[in-house]
PDB file of C-alpha atoms in Angstrom:
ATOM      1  CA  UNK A 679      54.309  92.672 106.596  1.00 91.00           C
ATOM      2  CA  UNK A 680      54.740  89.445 108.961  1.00 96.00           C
ATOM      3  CA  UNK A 681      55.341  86.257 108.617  1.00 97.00           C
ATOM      4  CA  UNK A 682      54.184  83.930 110.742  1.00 97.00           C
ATOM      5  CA  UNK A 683      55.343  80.214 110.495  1.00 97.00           C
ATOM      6  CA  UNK A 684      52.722  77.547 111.720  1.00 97.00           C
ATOM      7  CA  UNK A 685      53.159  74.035 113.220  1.00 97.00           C
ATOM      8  CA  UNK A 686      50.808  71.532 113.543  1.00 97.00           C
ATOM      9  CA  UNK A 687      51.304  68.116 115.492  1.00 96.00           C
ATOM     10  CA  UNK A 688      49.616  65.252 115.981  1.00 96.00           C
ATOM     11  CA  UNK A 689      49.429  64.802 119.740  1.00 96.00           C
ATOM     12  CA  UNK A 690      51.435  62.481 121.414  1.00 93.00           C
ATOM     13  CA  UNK A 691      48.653  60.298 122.910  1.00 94.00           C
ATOM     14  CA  UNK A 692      47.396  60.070 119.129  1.00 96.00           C
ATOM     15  CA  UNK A 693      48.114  57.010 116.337  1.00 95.00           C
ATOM     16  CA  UNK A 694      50.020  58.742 113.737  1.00 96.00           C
ATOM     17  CA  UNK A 695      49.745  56.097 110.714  1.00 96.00           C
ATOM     18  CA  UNK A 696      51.416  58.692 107.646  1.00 96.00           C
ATOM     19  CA  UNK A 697      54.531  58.029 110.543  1.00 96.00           C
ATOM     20  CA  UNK A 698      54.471  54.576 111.124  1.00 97.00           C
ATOM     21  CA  UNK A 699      54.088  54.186 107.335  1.00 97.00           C
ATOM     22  CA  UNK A 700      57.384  56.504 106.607  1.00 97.00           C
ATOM     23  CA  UNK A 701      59.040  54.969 109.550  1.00 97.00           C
ATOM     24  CA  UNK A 702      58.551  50.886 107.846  1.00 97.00           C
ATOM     25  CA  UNK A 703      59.560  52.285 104.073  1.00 98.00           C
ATOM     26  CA  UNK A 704      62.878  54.140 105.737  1.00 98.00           C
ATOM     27  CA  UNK A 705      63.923  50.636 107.677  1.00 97.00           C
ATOM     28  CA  UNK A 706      63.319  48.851 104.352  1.00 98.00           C
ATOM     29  CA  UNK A 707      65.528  51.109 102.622  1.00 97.00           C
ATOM     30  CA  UNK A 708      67.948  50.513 105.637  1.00 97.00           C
ATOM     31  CA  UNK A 709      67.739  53.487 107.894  1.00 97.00           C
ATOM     32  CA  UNK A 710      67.240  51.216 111.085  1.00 97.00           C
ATOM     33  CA  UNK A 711      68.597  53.674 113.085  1.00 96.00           C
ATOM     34  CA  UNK A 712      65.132  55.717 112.756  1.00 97.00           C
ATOM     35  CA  UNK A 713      62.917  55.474 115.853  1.00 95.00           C
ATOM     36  CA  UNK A 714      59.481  56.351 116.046  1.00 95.00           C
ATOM     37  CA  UNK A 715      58.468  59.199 112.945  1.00 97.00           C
ATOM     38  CA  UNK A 716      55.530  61.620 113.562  1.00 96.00           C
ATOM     39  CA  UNK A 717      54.816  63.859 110.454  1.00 97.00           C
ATOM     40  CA  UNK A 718      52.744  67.547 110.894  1.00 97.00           C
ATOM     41  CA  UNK A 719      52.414  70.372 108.762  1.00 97.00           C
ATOM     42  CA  UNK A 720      54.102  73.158 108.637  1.00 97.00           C
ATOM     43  CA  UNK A 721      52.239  76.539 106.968  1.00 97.00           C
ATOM     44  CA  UNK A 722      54.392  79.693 105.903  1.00 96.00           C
ATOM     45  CA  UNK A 723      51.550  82.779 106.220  1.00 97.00           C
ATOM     46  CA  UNK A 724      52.048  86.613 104.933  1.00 97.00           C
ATOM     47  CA  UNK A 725      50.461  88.829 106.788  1.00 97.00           C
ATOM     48  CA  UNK A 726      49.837  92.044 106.194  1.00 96.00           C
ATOM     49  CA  UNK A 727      49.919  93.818 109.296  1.00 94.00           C
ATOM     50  CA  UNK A 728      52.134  95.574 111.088  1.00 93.00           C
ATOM     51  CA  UNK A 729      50.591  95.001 114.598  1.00 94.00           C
ATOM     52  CA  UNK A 730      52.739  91.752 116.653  1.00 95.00           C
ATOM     53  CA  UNK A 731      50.558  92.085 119.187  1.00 95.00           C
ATOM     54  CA  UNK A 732      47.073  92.104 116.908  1.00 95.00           C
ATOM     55  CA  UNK A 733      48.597  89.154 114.709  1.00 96.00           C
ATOM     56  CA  UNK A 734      49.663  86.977 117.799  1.00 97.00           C
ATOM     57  CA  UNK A 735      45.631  87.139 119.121  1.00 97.00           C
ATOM     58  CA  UNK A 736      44.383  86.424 115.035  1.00 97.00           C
ATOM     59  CA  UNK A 737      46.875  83.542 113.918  1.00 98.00           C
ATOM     60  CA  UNK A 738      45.773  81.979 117.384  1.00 98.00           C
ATOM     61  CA  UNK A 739      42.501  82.440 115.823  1.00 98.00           C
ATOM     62  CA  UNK A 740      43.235  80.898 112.479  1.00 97.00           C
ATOM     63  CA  UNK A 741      44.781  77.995 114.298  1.00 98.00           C
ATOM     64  CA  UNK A 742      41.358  77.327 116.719  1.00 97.00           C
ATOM     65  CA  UNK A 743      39.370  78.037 113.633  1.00 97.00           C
ATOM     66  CA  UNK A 744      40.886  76.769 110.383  1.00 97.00           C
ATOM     67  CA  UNK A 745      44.510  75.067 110.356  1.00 97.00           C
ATOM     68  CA  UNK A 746      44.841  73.070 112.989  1.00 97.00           C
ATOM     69  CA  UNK A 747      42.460  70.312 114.226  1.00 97.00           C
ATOM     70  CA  UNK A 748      42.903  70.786 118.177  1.00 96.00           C
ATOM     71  CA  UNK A 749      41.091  67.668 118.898  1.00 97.00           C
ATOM     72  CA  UNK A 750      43.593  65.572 117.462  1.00 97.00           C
ATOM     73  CA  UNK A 751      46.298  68.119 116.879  1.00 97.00           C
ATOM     74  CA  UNK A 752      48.634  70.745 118.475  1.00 97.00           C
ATOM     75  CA  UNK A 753      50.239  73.969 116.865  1.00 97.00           C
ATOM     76  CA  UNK A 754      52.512  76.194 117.822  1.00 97.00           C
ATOM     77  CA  UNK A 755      53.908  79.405 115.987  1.00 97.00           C
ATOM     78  CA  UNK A 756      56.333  82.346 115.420  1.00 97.00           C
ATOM     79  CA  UNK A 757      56.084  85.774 113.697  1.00 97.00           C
ATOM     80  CA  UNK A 758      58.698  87.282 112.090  1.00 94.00           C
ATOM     81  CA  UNK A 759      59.983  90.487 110.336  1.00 86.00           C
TER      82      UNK A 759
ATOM     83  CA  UNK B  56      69.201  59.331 120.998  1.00 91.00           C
ATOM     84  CA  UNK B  57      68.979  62.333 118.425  1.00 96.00           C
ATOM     85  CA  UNK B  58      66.158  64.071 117.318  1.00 97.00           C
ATOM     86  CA  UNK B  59      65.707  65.182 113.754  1.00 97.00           C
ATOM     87  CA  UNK B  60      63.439  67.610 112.864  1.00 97.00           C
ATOM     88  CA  UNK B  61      62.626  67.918 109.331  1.00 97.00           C
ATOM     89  CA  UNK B  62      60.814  71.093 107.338  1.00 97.00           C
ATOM     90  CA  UNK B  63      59.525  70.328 103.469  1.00 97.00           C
ATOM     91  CA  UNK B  64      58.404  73.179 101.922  1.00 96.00           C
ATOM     92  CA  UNK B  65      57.305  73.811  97.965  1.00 96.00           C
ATOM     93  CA  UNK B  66      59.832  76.279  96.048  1.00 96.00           C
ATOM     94  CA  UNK B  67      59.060  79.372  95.987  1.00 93.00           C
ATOM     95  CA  UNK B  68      58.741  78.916  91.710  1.00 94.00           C
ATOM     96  CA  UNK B  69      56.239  76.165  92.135  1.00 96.00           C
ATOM     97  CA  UNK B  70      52.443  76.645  92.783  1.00 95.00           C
ATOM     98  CA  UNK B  71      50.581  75.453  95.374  1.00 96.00           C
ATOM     99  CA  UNK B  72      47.349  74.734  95.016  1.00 96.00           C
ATOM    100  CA  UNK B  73      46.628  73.905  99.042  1.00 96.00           C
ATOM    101  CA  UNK B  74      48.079  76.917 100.278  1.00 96.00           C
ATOM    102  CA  UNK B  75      45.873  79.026  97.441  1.00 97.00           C
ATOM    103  CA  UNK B  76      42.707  77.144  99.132  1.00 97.00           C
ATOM    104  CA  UNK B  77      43.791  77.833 102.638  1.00 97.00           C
ATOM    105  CA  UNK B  78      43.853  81.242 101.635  1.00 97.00           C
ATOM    106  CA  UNK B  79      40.539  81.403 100.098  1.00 97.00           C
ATOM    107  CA  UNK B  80      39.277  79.964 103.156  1.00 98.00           C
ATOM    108  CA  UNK B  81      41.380  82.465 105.758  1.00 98.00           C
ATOM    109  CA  UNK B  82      39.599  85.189 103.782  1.00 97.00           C
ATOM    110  CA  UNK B  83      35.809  83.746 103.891  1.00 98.00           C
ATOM    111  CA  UNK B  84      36.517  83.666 107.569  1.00 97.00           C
ATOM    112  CA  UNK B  85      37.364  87.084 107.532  1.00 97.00           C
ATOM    113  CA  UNK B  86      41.006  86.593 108.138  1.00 97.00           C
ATOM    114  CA  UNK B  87      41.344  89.655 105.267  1.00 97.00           C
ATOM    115  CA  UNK B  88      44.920  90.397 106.209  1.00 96.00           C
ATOM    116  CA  UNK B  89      46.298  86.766 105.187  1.00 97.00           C
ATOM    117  CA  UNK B  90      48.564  87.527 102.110  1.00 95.00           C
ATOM    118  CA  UNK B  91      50.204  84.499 100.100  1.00 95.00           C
ATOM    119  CA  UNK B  92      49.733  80.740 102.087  1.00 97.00           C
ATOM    120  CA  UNK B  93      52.557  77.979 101.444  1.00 96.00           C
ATOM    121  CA  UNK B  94      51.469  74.861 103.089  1.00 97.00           C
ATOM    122  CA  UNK B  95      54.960  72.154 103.340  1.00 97.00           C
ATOM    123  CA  UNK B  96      55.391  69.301 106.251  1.00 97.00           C
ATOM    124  CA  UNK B  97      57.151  69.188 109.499  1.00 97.00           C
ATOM    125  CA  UNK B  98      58.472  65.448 110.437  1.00 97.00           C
ATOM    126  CA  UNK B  99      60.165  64.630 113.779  1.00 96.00           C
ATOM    127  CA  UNK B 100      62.423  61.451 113.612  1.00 97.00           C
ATOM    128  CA  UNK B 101      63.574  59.879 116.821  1.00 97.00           C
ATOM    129  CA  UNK B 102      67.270  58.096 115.845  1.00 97.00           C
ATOM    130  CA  UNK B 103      68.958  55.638 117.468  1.00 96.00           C
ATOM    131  CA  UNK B 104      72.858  56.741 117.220  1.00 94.00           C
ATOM    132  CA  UNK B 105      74.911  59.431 119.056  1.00 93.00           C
ATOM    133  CA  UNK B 106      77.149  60.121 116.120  1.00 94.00           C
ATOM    134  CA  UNK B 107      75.961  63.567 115.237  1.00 95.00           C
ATOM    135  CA  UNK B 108      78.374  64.273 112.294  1.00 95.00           C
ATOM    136  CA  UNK B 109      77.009  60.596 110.899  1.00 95.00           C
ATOM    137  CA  UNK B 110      73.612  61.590 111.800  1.00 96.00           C
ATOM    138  CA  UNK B 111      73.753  64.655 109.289  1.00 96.00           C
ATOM    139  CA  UNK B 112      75.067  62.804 106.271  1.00 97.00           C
ATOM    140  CA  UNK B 113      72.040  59.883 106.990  1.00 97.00           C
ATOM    141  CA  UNK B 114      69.067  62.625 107.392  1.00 98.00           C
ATOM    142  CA  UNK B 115      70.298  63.914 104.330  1.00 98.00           C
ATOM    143  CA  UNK B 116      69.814  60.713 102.966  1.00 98.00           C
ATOM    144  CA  UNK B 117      66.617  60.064 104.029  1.00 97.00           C
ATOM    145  CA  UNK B 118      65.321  63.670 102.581  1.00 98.00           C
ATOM    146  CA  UNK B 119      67.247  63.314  99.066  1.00 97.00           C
ATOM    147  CA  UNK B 120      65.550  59.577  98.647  1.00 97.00           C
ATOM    148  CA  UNK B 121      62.153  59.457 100.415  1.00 97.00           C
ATOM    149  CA  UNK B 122      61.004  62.192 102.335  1.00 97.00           C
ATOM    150  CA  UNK B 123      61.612  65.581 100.057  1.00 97.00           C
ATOM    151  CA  UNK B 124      60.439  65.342  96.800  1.00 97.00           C
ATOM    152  CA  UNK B 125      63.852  67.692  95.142  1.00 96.00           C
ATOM    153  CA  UNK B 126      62.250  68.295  92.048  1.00 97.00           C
ATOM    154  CA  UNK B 127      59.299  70.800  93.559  1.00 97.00           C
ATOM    155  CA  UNK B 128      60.478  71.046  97.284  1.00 97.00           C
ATOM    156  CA  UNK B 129      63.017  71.937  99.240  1.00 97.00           C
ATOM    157  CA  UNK B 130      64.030  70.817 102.962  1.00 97.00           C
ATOM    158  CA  UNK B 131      65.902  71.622 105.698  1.00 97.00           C
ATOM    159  CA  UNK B 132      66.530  70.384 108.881  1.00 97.00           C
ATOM    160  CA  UNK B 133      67.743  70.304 112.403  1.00 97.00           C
ATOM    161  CA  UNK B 134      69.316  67.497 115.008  1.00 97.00           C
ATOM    162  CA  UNK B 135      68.294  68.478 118.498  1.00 94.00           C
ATOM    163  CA  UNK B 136      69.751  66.284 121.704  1.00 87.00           C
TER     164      UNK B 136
END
């Protein structure tokens, strides 16, 4: 069994509104120390394989295919265990 | 500047009904090996302070009032910079 832990950004160049939204509602609560907020997803997956190298090549796949939106979005992950 | 990056994720006791469809989906795609999905959110705050220790205490804050919902979800997070 693996583990792989996704993350999924919204790239830099793009408007990230859920941010600016959580961004205005902490200043009104009076957290004016927080800058600029960008919010992604982040995706816990069990896999069960016992191949690194196989799983590397097929959550690459999963992220190109399924979870992330590359258009828009970046990702990045780990395996583990 | 600091850099706080925050990780929500559903406990483990709760269900969660996008990871389930994720899932479904990995597995139409032929993605067979994909075991149990748990789907949470990944939010970078830039902050405006240099006080580290003060830092902690306010992200804390911020989770335990707006961004974590304690009831079903748990967080963690780290201050980079």
């Amino acid at each position: 069994m693996l583990k792989a832990k996704v993350y999924v950004t919204i790239k830099q160049s793009v408007l990230d509104p859920q941010g600016v939204a959580v961004q205005g509602a902490l200043h009104s609560m009076g957290f004016h120390e927080v800058g600029s907020v960008r919010i992604g997803k982040y995706m816990e997956l069990q896999l069960d394989t016992e191949d690194r190298f196989e799983a590397e090549a097929r959550v690459k796949a999963m992220c190109e295919k399924l979870l992330a939106n590359t258009v828009v979005e970046d990702y990045r992950f780990e395996l583990e265990g």
